[in-house]
Coordinates of C-alpha atoms and ligand atoms in Angstrom, one line a residue:
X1 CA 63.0 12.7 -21.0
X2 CA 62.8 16.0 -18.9
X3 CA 62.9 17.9 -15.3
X4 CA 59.7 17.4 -13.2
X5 CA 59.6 21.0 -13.9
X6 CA 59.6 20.7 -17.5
X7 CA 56.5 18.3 -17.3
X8 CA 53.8 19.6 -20.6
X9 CA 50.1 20.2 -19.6
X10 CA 47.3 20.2 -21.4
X11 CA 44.2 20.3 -19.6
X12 CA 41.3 19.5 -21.9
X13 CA 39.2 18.0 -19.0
X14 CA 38.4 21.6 -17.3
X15 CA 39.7 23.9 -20.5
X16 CA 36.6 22.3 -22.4
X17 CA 33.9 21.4 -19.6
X18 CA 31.9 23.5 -17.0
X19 CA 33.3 24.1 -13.7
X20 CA 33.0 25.8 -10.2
X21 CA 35.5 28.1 -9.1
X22 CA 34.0 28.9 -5.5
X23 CA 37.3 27.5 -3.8
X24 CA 36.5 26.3 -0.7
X25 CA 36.0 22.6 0.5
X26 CA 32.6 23.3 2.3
X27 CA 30.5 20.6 1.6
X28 CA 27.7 21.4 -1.0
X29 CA 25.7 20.5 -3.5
X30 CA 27.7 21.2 -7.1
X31 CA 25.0 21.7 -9.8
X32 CA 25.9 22.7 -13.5
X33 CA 29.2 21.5 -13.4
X34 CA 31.6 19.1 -14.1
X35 CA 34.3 19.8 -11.4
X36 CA 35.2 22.0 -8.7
X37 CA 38.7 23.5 -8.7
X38 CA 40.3 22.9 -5.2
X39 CA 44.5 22.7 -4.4
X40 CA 45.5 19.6 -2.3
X41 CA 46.5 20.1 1.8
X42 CA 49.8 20.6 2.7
X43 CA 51.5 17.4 4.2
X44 CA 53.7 17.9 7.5
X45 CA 56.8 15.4 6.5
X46 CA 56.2 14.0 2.8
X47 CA 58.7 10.9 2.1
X48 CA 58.7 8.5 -1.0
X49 CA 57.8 5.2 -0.3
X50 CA 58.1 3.8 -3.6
X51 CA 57.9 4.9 -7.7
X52 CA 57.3 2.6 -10.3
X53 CA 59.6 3.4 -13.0
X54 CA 57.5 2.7 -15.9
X55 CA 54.8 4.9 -15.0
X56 CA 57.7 7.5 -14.7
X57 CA 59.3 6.6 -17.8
X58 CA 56.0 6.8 -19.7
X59 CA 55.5 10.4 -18.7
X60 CA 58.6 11.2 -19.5
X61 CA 60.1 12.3 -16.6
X62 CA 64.2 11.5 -15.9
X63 CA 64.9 8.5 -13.3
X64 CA 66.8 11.2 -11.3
X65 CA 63.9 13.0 -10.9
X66 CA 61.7 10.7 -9.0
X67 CA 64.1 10.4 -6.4
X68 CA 64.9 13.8 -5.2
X69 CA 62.6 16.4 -2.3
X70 CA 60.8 18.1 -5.4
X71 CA 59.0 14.7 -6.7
X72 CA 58.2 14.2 -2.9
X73 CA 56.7 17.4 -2.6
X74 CA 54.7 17.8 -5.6
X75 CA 53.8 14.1 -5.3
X76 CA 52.5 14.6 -1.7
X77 CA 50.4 17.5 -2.3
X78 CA 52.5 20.5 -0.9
X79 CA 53.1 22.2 -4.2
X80 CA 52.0 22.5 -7.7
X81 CA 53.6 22.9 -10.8
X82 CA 53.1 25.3 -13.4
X83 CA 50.4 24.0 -15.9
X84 CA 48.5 22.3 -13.3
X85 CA 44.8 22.9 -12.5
X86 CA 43.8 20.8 -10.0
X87 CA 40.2 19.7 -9.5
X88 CA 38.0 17.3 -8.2
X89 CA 35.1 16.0 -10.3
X90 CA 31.7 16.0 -9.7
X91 CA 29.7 12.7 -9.8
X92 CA 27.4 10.6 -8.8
X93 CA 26.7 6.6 -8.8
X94 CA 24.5 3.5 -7.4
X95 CA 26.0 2.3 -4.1
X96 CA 25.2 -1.7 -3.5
X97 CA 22.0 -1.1 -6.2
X98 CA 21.0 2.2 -4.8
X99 CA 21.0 5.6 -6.0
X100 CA 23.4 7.6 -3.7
X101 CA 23.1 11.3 -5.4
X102 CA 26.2 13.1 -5.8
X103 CA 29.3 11.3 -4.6
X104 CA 32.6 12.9 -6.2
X105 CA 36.2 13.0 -5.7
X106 CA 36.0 13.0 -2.0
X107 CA 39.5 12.4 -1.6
X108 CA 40.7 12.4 -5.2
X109 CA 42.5 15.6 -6.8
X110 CA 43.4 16.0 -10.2
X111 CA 46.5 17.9 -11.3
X112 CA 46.6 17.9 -14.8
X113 CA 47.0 16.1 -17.8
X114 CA 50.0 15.2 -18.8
X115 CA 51.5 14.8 -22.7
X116 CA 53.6 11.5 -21.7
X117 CA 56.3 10.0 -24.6
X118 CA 53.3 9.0 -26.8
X119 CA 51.6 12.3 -27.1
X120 CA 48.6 10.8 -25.4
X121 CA 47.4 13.0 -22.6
X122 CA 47.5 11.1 -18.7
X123 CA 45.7 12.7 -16.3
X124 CA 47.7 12.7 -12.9
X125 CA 45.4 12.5 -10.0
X126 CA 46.6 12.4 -6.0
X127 CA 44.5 10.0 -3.7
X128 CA 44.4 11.1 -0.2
X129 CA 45.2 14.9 -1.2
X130 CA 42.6 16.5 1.9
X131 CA 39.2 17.3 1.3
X132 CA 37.1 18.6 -1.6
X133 CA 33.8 19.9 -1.7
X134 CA 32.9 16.4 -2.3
X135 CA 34.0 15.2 1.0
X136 CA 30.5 14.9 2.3
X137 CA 31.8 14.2 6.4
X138 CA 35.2 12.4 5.5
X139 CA 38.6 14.0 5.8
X140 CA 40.0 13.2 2.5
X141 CA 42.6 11.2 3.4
X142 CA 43.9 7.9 2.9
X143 CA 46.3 5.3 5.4
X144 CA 49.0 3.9 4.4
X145 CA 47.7 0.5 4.1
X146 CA 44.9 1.0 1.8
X147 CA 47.7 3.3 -0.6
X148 CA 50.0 0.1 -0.7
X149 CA 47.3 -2.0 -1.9
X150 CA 46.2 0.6 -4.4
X151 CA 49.5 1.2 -5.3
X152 CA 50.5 -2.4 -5.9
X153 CA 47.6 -4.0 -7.3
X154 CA 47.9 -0.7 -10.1
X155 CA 50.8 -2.3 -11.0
X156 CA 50.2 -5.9 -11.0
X157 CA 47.6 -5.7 -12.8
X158 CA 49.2 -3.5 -15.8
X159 CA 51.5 -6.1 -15.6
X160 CA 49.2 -8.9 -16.0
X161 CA 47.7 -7.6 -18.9
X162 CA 43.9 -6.2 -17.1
X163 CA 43.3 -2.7 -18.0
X164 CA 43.4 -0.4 -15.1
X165 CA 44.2 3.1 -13.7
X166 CA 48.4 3.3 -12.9
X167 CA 50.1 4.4 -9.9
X168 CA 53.1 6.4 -10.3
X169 CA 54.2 6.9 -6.6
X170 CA 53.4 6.4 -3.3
X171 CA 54.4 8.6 -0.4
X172 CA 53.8 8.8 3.5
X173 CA 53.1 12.4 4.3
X174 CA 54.4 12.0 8.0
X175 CA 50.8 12.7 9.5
X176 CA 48.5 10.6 11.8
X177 CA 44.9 9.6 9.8
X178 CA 42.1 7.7 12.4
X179 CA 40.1 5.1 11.2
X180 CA 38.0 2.5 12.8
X181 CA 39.7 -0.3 10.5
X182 CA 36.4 -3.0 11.7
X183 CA 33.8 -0.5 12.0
X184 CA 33.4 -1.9 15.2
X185 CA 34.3 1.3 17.7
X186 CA 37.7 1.1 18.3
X187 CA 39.3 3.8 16.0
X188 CA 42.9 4.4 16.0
X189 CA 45.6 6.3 14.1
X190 CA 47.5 5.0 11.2
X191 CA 50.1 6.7 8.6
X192 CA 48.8 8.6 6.0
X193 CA 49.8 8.3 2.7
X194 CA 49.2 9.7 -1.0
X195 CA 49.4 7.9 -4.1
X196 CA 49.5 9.5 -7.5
X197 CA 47.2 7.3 -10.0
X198 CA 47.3 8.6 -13.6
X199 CA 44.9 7.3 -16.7
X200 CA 43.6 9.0 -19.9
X201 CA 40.7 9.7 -18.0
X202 CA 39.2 9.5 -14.3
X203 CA 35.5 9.9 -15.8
X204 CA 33.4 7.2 -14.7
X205 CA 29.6 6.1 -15.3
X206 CA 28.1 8.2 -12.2
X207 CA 29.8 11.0 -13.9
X208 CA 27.0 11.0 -16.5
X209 CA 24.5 9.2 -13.9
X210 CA 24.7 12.5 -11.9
X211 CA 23.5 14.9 -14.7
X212 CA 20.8 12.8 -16.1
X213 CA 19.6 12.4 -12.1
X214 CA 18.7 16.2 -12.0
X215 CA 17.8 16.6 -15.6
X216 CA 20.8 18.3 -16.5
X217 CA 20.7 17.1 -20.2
X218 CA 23.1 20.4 -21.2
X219 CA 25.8 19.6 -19.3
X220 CA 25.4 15.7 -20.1
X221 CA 25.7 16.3 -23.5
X222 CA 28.7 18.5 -23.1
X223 CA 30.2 15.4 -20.8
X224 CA 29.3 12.8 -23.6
X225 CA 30.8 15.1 -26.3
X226 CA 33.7 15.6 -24.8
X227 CA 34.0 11.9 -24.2
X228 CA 33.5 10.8 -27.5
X229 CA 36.2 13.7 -28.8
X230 CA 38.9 12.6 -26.6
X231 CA 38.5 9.1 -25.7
X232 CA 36.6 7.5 -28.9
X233 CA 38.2 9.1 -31.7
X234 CA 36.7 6.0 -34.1
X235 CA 32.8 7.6 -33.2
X236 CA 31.7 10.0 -35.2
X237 CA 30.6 13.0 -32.8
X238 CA 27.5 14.4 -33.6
X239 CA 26.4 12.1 -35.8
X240 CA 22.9 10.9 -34.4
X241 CA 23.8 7.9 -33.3
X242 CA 27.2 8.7 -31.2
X243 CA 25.6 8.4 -28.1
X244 CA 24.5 4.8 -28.3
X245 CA 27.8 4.0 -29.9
X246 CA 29.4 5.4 -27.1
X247 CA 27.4 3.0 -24.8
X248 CA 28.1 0.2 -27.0
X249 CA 31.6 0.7 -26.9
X250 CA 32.4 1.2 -23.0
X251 CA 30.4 -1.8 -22.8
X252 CA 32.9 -3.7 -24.7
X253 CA 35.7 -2.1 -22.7
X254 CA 33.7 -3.1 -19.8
X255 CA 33.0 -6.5 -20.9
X256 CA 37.1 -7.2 -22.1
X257 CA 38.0 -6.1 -18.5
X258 CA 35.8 -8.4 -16.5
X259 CA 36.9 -11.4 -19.0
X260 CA 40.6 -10.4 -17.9
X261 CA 39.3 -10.0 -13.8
X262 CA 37.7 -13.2 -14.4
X263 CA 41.4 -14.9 -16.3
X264 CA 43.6 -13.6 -13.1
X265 CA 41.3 -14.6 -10.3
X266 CA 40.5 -10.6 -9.3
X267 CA 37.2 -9.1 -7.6
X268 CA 36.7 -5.9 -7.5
X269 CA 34.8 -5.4 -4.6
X270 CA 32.7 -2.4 -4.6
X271 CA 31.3 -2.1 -8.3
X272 CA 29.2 0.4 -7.6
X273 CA 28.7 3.0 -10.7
X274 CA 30.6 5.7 -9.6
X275 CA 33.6 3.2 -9.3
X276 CA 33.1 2.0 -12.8
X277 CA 35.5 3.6 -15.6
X278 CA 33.9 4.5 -19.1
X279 CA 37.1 3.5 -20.8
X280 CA 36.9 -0.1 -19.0
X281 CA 39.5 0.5 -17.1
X282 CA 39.9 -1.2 -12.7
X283 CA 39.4 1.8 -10.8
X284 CA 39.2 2.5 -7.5
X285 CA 41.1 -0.2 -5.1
X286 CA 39.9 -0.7 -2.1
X287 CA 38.8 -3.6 -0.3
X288 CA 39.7 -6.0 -3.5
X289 CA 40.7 -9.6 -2.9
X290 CA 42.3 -11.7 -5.2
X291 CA 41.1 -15.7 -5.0
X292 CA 43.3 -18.4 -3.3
X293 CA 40.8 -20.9 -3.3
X294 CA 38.7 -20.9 -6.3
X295 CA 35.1 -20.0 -5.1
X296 CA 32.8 -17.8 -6.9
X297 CA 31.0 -16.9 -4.0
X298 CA 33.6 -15.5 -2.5
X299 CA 33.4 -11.7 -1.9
X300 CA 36.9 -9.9 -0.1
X301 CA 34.3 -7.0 1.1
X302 CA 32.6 -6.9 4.6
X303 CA 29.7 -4.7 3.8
X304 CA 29.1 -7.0 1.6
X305 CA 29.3 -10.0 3.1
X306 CA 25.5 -10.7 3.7
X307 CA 24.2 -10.1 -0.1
X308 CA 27.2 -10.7 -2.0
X309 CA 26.5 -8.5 -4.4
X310 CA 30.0 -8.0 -5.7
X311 CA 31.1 -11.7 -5.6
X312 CA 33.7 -12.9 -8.1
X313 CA 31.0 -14.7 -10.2
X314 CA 28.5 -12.2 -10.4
X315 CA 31.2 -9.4 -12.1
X316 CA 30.0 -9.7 -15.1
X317 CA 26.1 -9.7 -14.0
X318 CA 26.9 -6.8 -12.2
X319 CA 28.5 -4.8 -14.9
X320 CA 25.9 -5.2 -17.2
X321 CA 23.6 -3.3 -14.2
X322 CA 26.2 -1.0 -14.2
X323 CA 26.0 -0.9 -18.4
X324 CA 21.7 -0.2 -17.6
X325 CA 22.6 2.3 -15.5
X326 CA 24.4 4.3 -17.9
X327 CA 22.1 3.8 -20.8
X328 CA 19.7 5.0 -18.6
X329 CA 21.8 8.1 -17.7
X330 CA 22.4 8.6 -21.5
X331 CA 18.7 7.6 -22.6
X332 CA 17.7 11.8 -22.4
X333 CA 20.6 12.3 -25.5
X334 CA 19.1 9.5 -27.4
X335 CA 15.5 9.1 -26.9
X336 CA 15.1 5.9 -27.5
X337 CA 15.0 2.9 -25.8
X338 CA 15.5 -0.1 -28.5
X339 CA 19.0 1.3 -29.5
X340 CA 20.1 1.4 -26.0
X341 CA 18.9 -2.6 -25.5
X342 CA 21.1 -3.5 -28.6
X343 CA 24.1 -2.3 -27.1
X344 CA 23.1 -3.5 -24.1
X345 CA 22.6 -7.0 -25.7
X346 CA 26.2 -6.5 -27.6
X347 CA 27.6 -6.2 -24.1
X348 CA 26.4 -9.9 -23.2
X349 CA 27.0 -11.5 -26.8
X350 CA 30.8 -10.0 -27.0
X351 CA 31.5 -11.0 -22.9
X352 CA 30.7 -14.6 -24.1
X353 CA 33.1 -14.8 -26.9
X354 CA 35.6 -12.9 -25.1
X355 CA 35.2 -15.4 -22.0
X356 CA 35.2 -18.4 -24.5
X357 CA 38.5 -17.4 -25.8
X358 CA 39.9 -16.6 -22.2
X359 CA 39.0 -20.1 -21.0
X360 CA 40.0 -21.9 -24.3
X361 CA 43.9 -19.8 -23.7
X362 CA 43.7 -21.0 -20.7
X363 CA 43.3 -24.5 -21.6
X364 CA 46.0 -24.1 -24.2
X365 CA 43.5 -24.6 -27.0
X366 CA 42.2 -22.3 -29.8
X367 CA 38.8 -21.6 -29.2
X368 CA 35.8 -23.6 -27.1
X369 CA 34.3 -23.8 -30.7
X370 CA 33.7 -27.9 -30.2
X371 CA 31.3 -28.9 -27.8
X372 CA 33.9 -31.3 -26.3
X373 CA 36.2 -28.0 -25.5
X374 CA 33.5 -26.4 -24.3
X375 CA 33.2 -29.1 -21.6
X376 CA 36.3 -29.0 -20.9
X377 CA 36.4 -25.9 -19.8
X378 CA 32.7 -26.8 -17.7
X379 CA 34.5 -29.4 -16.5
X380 CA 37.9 -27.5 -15.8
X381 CA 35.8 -25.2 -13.4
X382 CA 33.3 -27.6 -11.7
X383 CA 37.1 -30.1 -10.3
X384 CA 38.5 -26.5 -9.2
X385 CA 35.1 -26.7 -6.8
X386 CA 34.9 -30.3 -5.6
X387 CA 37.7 -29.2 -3.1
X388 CA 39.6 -26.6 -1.5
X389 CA 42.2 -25.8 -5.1
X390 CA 43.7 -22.7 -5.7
X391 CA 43.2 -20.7 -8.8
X392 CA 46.6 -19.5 -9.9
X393 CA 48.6 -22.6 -8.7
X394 CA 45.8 -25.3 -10.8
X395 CA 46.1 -22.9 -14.2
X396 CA 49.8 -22.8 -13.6
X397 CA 50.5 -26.2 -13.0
X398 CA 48.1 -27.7 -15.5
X399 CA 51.0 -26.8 -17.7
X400 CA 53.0 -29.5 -16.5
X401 CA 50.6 -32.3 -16.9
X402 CA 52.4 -34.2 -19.1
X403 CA 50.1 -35.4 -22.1
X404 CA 51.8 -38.2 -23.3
X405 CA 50.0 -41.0 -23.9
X406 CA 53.1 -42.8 -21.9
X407 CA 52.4 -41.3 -18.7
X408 CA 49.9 -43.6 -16.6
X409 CA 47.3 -41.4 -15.0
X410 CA 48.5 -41.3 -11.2
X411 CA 51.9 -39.3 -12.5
X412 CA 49.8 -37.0 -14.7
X413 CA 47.5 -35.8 -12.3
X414 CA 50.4 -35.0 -10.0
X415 CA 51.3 -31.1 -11.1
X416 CA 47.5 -30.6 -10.1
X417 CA 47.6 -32.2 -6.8
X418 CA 49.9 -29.0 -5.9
X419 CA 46.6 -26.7 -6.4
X420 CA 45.0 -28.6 -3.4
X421 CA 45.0 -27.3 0.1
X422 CA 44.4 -30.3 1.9
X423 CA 45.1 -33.0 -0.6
X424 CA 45.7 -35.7 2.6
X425 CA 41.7 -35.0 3.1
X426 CA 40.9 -35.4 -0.2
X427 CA 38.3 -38.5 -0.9
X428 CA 38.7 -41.1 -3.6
X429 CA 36.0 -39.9 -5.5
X430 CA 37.2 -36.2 -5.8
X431 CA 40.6 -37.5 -6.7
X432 CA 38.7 -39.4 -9.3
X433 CA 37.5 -36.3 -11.0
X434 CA 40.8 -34.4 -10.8
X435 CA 42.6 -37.3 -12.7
X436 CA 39.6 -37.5 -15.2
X437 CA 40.0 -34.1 -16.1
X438 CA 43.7 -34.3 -16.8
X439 CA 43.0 -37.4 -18.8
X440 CA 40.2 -36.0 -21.0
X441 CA 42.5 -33.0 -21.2
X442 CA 45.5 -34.5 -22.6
X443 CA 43.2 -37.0 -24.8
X444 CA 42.4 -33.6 -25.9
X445 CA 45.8 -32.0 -27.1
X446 CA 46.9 -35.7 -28.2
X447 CA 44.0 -35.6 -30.8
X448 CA 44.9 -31.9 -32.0
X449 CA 48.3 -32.8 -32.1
X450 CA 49.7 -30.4 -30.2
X451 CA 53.4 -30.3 -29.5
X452 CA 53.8 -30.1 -25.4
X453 CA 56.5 -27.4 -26.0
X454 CA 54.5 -24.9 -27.4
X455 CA 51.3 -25.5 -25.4
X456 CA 53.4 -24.9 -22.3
X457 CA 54.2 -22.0 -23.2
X458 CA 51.2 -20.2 -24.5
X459 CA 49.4 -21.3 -21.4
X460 CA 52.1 -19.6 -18.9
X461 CA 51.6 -16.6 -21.0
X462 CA 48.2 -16.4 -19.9
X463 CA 48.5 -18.5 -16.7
X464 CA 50.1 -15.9 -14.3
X465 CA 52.8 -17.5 -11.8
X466 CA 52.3 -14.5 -9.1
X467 CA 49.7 -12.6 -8.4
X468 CA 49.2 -10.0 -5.3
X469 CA 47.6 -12.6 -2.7
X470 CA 46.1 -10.7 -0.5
X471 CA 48.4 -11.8 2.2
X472 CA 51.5 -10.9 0.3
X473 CA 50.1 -7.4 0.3
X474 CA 48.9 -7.6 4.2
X475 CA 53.1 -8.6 4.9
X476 CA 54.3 -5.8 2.9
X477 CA 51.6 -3.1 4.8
X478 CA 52.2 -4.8 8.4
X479 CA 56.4 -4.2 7.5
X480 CA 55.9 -0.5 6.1
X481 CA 54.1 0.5 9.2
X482 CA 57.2 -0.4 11.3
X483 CA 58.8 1.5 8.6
X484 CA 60.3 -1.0 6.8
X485 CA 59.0 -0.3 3.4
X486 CA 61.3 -2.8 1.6
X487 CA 58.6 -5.2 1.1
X488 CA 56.6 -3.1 -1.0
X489 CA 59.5 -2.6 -3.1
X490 CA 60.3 -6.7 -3.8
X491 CA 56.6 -7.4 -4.4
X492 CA 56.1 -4.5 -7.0
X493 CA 59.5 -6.1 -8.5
X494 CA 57.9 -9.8 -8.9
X495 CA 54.8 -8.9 -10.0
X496 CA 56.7 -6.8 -12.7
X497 CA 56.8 -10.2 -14.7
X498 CA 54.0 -12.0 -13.6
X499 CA 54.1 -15.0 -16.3
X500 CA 57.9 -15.7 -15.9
X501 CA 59.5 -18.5 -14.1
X502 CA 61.6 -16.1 -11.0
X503 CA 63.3 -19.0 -9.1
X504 CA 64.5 -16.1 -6.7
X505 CA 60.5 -16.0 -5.9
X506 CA 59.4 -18.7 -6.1
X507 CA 58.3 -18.3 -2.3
X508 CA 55.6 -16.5 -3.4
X509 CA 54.6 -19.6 -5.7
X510 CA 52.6 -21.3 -3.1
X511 CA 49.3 -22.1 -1.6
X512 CA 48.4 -19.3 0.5
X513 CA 49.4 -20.2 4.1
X514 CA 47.3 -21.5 6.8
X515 CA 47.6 -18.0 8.8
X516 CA 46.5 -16.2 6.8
X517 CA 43.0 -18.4 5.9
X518 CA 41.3 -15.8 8.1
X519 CA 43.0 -13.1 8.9
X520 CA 42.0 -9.2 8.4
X521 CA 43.8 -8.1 5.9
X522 CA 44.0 -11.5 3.9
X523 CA 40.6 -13.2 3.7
X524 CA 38.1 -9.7 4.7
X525 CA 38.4 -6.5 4.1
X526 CA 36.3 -3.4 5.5
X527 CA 36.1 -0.5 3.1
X528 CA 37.7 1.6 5.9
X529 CA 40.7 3.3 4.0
Ligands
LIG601 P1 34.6 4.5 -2.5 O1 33.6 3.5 -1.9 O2 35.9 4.5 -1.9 O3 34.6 4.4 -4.0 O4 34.0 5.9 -2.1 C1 32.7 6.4 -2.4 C2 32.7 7.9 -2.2 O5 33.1 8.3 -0.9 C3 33.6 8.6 -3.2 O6 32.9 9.8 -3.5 C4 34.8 8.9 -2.4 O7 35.5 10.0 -2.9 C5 34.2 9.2 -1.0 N1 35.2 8.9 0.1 C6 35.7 7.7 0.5 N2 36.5 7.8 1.5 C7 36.7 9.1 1.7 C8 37.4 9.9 2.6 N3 38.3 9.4 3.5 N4 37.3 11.3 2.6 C9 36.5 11.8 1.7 N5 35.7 11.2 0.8 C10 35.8 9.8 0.8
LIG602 MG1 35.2 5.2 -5.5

């Protein structure tokens, strides 16, 4: 463990790729280059609102350092340490299926990279840091609302096993930020607020996307070089078929993140390209939802409310676009096109085993490798849909369906009965098909032989108990902007150990409430962050 001061940097990301050192934050055009060096704003009155003390611990730092004025300020923006070189990266991406040019960090500045305790490097990367050259005609910052759900949801999901970005810290820098949170003319000011994310790396498809779009095959190769060098040690650089190997393997990355998104009940949002993270990591939380209710249609995101593009059931559809837009952006390094499809194909073939073995884990069976499991797990979906059932509560309690052949079928389909929002409403036909499913599923595990004990528990270790409802997160943000920021600190405490019974919580074990069905906040979201 050391001093914040102490911290070791080893910047590979700008040390090894091509830059612009022009300094200002004009707008512009950045051609040639990979990132544009540019120092965060100085805030007017930085304080902490929280730290999460495993992203701390993992880069190394001493629990009495996050506390104290110099975490705040360096966290905030106002100063930088020695070894830094902050940047913001130059990229580009497909917005909602069209090309949008060059994007970038608008309001995303990189400090460093970081050697944390496993001598892997972190990049350490402040959201909401002012403008960069990449600003386009935003200001570069980011309220305090849309930092607690980036913040949060960071954390819960590392927690819940999904692969994304971290947050270290989250701080209110004590000035005003105006956004029009509806889009619909009323703009008003809110706190501002910065939040450190770290990863091994920021880089994302529309990084390469950008390069390929202006023909720039020099510095995409130096891009997909240095990818392969840092982040997939296991390809053999410069061996003739790296770069297809590369594409084949963020594909898998991409395709064992969805399966997880798809496990916990997550959707993303905006998966547009340039929010998509070649090492398969969630990136980029804005207006994300989680599902109460399970419906695949259901999209968090009010610009995309009319196409619903980015709707929980088309994630995996969508990535694979995503996966043809980068083997497009890499076909100029490879030349061919058939190479590219395989890996392509790969991505579908491993998604369906991957989502096989999620769903048969969540059943607590082995695989959907018998055609009865299989429908199972059909029919497990299609009872979550013949009414109003939430997703975390069903998985959860399906748990406690007792599968003795004892039980008479009214007592065993009790446990799911919990999962249904209006369970007086319910008809006799769709209680019909909720207690067929628990029968065929405990006919099931009788036949296997399974001992209840042990099912149980591999099921709540892939069954989460809490997850960050959207509401829970909309409570916590409506409490910190009164300044009462304790909220944000008890939710990023229970969704520290999201699979374990905490009877202390168990308030937040619940069908979300009716107030929140509709509100802003907890059933839409506007991108306006
Ligand atoms: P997003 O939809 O949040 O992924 O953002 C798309 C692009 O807009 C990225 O290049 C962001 O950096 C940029 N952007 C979003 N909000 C702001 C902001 N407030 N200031 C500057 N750039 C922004
Ligand atoms: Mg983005």
């Amino acid at each position: 463990m050391v001093a914040l001061s102490e911290l070791r940097f080893d910047n590979r990301f700008t040390a090894s790729l091509p830059g612009e050192n022009s300094g200002g934050t004009d707008p512009r055009q950045v051609m040639e280059a990979c990132y544009s060096r540019v120092s965060p704003t100085a805030v007017s009155r930085p304080r902490l609102v929280a730290c999460s003390p495993e992203v701390s611990e993992l880069l190394g730092l001493r629990p009495e350092d996050t506390t104290g004025a110099d975490f705040v300020d360096v966290f905030s923006g106002n100063r930088l340490l020695k070894g830094m070189d902050s940047h913001a990266a130059c990229y580009g991406g497909h917005q909602f299926g069209n090309w949008a040019g060059q994007l970038g960090d608008g309001r995303a500045i990189a400090l460093g990279e970081v050697i944390d305790v496993n001598g892997d490097h972190q990049m350490i990367q402040l959201k909401g840091a002012g403008p960069t050259p990449y600003s386009r005609s935003a200001d570069g910052l980011a309220v305090l609302r849309s930092s607690i759900r980036e913040f949060l949801c960071s954390e819960a999901m590392h927690h819940l096993r999904v692969p994304t970005t971290r947050a270290l810290s989250l701080v209110t820098t004590g000035d005003l930020v105006v956004r029009d949170v509806l889009y619909d003319g009323n703009p008003a000011p809110e706190p501002g607020a910065v939040v450190c994310r770290v990863a091994p790396s920021f880089i994302r498809f529309g990084n390469f996307e950008i390069f390929a779009s202006r023909g720039d095959e020099a510095t995409l190769k130096k891009l997909a070089d240095f990818v392969i060098r840092t982040q997939f040690p296991n390809i053999d650089d410069g061996s003739p078929d790296c770069y297809v190997s590369l594409l084949k393997e963020v594909g898998e990355l991409t395709a064992d993140m969805i399966v997880e998104w798809l496990r916990v009940g997550f959707v993303h949002g905006v998966m547009n390209t340039d929010n998509m993270s070649v090492l398969g990591l969630t990136i980029d939380y804005g207006p994300y939802g989680w599902l109460d209710d399970y419906n695949p249609n259901w999209t968090p995101n009010t610009t995309d409310a009319q196409h619903r593009r980015y709707r929980y059931g088309n994630q995996p559809a969508i990535a694979q676009w995503n996966l043809v837009q980068l083997a497009n952006a890499l076909y100029p390094l490879v030349g061919a096109v058939e190479p590219l499809q395989e890996a392509l194909e790969n991505y579908a073939q491993h998604f369906e085993a991957k989502w096989s073995q999620m769903m048969a884990t969540k059943l607590g069976l082995t695989n959907l490798k018998d055609q009865r499991d299989r429908e199972l797990a059909e029919q497990a979906l299609a009872v979550l849909q013949t009414v109003e059932t939430d997703m975390t509560l069903f998985w959860r309690e399906l748990a406690n369906v007792n599968f003795d052949s004892s039980v008479d079928e009214k007592e065993r389909c009790a446990p799911l009965m919990n999962a249904v929002y209006r369970s007086d409403l319910m008809t006799s036909d769709q209680r019909a098909s909720f207690v067929d499913f628990a029968e065929k599923w405990s006919a099931r595990h009788r036949e296997l032989g399974n001992n209840a004990i042990e099912v149980t528990a591999a099921m709540n270790a892939v069954n989460p108990k809490y997850v960050l409802r959207n509401y829970m997160a909309q409570l916590a943000i409506e409490k910190a902007e009164e300044g009462d920021s304790s909220m944000v600190t008890e939710l990023l405490d229970v969704l520290r150990l999201p699979y374990e019974e905490q009877p202390q919580y168990e308030r937040f074990y619940a069908l979300r409430p009716d107030w929140a069905r509709t509100k802003i906040g907890c059933s839409q979201l506007s991108c306006s962050s």
